[in-house]
PDB file of C-alpha atoms in Angstrom:
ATOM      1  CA  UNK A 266     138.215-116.771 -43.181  1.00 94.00           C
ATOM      2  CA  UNK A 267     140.535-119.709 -41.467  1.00 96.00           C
ATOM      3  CA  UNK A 268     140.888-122.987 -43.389  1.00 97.00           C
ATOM      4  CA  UNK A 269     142.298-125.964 -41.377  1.00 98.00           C
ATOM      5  CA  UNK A 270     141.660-129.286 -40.937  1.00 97.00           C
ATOM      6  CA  UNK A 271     140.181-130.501 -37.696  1.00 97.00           C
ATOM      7  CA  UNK A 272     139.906-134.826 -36.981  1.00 96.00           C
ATOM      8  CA  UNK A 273     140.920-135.350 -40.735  1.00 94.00           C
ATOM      9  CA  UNK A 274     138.254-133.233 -42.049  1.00 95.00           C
ATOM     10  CA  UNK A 275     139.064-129.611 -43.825  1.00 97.00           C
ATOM     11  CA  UNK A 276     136.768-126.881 -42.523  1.00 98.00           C
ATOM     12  CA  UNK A 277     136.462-123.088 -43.327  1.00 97.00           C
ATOM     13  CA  UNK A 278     135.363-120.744 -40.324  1.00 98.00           C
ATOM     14  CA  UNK A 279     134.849-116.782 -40.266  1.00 97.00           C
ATOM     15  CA  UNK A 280     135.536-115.816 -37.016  1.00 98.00           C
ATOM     16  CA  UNK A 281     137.766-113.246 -35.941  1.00 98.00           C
ATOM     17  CA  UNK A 282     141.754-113.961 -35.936  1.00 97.00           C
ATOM     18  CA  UNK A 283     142.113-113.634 -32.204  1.00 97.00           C
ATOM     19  CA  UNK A 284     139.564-115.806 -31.506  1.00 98.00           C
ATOM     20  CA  UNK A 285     141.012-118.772 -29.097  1.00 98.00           C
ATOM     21  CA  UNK A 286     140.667-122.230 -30.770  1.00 98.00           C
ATOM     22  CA  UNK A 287     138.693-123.604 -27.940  1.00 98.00           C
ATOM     23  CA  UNK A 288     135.853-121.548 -28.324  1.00 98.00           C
ATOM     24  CA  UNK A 289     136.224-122.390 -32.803  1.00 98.00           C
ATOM     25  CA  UNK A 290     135.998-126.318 -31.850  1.00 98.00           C
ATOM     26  CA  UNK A 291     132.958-125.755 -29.404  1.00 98.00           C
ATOM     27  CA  UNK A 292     130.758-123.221 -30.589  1.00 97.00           C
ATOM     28  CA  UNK A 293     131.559-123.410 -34.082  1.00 97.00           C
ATOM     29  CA  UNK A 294     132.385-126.340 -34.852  1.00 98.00           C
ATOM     30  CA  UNK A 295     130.048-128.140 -32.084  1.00 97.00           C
ATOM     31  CA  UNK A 296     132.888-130.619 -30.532  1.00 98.00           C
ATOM     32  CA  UNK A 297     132.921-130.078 -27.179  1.00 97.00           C
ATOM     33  CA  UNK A 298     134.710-133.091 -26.085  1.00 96.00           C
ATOM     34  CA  UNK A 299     137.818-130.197 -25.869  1.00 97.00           C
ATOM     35  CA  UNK A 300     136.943-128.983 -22.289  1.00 96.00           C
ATOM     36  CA  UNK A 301     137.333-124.942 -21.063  1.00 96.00           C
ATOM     37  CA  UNK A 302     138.885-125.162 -17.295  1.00 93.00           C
ATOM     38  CA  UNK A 303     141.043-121.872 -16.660  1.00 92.00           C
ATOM     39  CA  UNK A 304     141.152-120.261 -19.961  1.00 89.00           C
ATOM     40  CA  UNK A 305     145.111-118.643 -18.589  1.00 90.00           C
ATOM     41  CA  UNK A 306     146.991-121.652 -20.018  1.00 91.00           C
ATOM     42  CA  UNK A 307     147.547-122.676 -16.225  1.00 92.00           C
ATOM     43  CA  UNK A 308     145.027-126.074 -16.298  1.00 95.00           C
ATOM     44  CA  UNK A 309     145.842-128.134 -19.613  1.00 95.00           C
ATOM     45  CA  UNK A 310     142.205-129.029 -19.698  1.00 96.00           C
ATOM     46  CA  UNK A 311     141.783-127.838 -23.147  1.00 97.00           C
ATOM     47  CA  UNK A 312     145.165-129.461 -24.764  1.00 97.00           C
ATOM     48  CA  UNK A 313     144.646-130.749 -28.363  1.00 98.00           C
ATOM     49  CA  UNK A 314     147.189-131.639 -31.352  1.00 97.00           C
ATOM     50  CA  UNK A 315     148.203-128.993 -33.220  1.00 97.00           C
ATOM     51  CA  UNK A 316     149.883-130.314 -36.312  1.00 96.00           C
ATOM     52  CA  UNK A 317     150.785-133.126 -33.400  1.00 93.00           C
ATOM     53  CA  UNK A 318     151.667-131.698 -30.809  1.00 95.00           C
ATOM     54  CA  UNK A 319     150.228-130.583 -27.681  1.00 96.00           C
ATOM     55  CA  UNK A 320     148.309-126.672 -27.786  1.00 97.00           C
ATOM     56  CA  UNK A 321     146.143-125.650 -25.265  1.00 97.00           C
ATOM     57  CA  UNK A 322     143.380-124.240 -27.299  1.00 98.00           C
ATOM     58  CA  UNK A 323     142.588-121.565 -24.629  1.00 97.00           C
ATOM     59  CA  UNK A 324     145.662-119.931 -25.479  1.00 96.00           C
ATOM     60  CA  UNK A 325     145.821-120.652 -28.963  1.00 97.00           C
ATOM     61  CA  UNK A 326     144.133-117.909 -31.297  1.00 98.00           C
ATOM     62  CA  UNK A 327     142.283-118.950 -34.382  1.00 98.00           C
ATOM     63  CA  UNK A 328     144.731-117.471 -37.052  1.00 98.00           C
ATOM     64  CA  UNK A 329     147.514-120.059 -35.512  1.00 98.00           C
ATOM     65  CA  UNK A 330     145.573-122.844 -36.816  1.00 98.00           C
ATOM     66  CA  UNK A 331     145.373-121.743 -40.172  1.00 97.00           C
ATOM     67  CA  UNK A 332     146.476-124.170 -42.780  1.00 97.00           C
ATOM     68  CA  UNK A 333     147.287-126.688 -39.833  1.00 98.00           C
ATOM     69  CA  UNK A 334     145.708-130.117 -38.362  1.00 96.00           C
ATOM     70  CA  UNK A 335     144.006-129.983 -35.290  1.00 98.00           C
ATOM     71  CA  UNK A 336     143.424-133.301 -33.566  1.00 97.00           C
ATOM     72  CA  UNK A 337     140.912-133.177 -30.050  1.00 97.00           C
ATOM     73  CA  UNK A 338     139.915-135.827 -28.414  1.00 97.00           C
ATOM     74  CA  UNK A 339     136.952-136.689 -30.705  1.00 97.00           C
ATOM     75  CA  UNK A 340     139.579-137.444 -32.964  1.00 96.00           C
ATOM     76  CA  UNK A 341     142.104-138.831 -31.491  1.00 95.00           C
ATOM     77  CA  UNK A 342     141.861-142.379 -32.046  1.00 94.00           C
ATOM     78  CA  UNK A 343     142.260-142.331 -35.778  1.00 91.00           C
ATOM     79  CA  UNK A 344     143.987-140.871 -38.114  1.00 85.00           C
ATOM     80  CA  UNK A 345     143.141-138.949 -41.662  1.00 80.00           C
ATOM     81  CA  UNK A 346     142.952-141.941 -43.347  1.00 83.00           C
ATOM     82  CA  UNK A 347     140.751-143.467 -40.526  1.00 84.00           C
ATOM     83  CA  UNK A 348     143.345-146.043 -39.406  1.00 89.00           C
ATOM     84  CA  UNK A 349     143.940-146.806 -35.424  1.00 90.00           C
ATOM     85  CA  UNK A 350     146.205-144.398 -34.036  1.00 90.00           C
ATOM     86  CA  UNK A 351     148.361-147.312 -31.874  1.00 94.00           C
ATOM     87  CA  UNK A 352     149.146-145.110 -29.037  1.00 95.00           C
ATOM     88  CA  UNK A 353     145.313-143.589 -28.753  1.00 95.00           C
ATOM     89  CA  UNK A 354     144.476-146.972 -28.521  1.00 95.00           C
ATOM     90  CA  UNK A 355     146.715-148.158 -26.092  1.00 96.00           C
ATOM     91  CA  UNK A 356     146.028-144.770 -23.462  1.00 96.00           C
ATOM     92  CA  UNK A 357     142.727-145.451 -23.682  1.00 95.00           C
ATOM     93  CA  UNK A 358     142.500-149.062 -22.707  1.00 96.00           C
ATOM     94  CA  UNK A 359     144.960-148.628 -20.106  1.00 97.00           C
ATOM     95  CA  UNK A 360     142.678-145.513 -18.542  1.00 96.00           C
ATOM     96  CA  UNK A 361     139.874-147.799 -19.228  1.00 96.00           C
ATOM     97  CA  UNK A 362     141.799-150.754 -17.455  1.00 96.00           C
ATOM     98  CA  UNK A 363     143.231-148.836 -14.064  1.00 96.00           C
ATOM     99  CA  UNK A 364     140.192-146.838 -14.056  1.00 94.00           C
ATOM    100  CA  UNK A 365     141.803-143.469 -14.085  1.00 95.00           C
ATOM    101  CA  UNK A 366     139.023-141.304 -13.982  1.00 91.00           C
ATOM    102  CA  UNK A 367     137.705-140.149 -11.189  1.00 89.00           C
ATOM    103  CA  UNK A 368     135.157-137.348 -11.991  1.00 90.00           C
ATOM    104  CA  UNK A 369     136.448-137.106 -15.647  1.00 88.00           C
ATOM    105  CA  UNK A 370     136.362-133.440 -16.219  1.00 91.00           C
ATOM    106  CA  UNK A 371     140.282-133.233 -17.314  1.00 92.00           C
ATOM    107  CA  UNK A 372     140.563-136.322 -18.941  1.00 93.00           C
ATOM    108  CA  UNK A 373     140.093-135.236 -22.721  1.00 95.00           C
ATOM    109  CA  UNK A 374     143.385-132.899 -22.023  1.00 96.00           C
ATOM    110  CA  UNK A 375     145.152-135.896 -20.164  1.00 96.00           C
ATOM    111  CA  UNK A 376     144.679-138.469 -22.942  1.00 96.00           C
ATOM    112  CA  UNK A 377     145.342-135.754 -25.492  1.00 97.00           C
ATOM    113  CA  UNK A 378     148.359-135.260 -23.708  1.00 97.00           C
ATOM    114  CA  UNK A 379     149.467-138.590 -22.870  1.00 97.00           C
ATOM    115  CA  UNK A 380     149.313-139.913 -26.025  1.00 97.00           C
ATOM    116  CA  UNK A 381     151.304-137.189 -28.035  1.00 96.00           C
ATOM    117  CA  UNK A 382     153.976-137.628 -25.294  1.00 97.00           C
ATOM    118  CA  UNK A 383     153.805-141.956 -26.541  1.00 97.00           C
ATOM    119  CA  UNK A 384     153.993-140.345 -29.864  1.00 95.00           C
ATOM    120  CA  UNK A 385     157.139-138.653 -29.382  1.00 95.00           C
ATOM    121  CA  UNK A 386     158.579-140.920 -26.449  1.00 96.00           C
ATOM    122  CA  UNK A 387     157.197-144.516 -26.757  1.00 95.00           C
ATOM    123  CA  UNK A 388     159.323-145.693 -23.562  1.00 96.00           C
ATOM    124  CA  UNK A 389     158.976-142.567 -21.144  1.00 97.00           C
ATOM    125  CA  UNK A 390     160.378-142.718 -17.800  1.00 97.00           C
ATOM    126  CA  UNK A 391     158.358-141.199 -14.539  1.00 97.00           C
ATOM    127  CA  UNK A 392     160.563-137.926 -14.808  1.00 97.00           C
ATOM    128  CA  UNK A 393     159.281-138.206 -18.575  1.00 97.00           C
ATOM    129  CA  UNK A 394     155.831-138.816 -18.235  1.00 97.00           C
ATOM    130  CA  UNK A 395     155.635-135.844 -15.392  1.00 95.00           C
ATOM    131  CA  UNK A 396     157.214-133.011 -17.747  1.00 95.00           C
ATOM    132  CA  UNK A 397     154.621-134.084 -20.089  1.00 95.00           C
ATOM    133  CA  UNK A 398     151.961-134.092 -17.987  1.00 95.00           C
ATOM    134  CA  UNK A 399     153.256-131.434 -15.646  1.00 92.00           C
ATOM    135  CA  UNK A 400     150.625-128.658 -17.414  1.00 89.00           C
ATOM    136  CA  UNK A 401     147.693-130.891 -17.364  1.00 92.00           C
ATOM    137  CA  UNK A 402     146.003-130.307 -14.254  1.00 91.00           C
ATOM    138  CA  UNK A 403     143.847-132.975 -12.575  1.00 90.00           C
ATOM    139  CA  UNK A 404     141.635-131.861  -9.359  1.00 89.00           C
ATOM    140  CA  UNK A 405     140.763-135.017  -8.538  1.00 89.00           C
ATOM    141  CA  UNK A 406     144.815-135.672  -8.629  1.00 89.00           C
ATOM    142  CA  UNK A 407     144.826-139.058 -10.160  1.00 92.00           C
ATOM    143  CA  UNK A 408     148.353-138.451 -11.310  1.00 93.00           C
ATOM    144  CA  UNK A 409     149.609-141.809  -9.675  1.00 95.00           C
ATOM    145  CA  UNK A 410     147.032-143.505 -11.706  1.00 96.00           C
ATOM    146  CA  UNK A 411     147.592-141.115 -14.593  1.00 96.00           C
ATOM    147  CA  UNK A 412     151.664-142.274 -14.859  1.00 97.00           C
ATOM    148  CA  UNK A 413     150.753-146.180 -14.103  1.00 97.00           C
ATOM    149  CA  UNK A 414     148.194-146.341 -17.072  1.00 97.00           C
ATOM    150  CA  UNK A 415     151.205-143.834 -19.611  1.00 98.00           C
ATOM    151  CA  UNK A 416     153.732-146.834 -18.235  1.00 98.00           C
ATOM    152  CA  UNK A 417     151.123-149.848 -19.106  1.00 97.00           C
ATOM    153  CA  UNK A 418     150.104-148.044 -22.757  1.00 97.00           C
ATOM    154  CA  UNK A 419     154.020-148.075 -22.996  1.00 98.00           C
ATOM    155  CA  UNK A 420     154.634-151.356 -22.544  1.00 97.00           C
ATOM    156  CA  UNK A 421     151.758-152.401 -24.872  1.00 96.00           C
ATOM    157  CA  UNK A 422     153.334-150.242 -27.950  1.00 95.00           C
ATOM    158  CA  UNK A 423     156.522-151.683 -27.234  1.00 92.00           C
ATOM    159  CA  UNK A 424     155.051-155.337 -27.412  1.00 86.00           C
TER     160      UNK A 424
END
């Protein structure tokens, strides 16, 4: 049995060790805003918060989240307490703003990612922003508008 808390809420799951997280959040758990792309750790598409910071949950097995906080997408917005999370907010209106997404598959990884790099780095430069977002794979390669909306959430959290 694993105990950890996913979103702010404590859950229990029997499910063997090796088990990859990804597969925990979306058929046991039932949140499948956490997306499977590659399942090698190559794509990003799968990145959550693991006690805040970036994990691709592909590559990360079950037991590794044990006593921990997993944050996906569904939950990224707010914290435990259900207070704003500032830089969740601010990603997401600046996707929502340059209209980043293109067919949208990705984009639970990319905001996961983007916004524990704002978390970390609150004034990231380009070189910044692509070391961050260097393992987050987007076919549709909106990276340009990917790094303009990171900048823009930046420049809100600074105001």
């Amino acid at each position: 049995m694993r105990t950890f808390t996913v979103n702010g809420h404590p859950v229990s799951v029997d499910v063997p060790d090796e088990m990859p997280l990804l597969w925990v959040l979306r058929d046991e758990l039932g949140l499948t805003g956490t997306k499977y792309g590659c399942g090698e750790s190559v794509c990003g598409i799968c990145t959550v918060q693991l006690d805040g910071r970036p994990a691709l949950a592909c590559a990360t097995a079950v037991a590794a989240a044990d006593g921990k906080n997993v944050t996906t997408i569904e939950g990224i917005a707010t914290d435990p307490n259900g207070d704003p999370v500032p830089a969740a907010r601010a990603v997401q209106d600046a996707w929502r703003r340059l209209d980043v997404v293109q067919c949208g598959y990705c984009q639970s990884g990319q905001i996961v990612a983007a916004v524990s790099l704002l978390q970390t780095n609150p004034r990231p430069s380009d070189a910044d922003i692509d070391a961050a977002m260097s393992g987050t794979i987007c076919r549709c390669a909106t990276f340009v508008r990917i790094r303009a909306a990171i900048h823009e959430a930046a420049k809100v959290l600074a105001a």
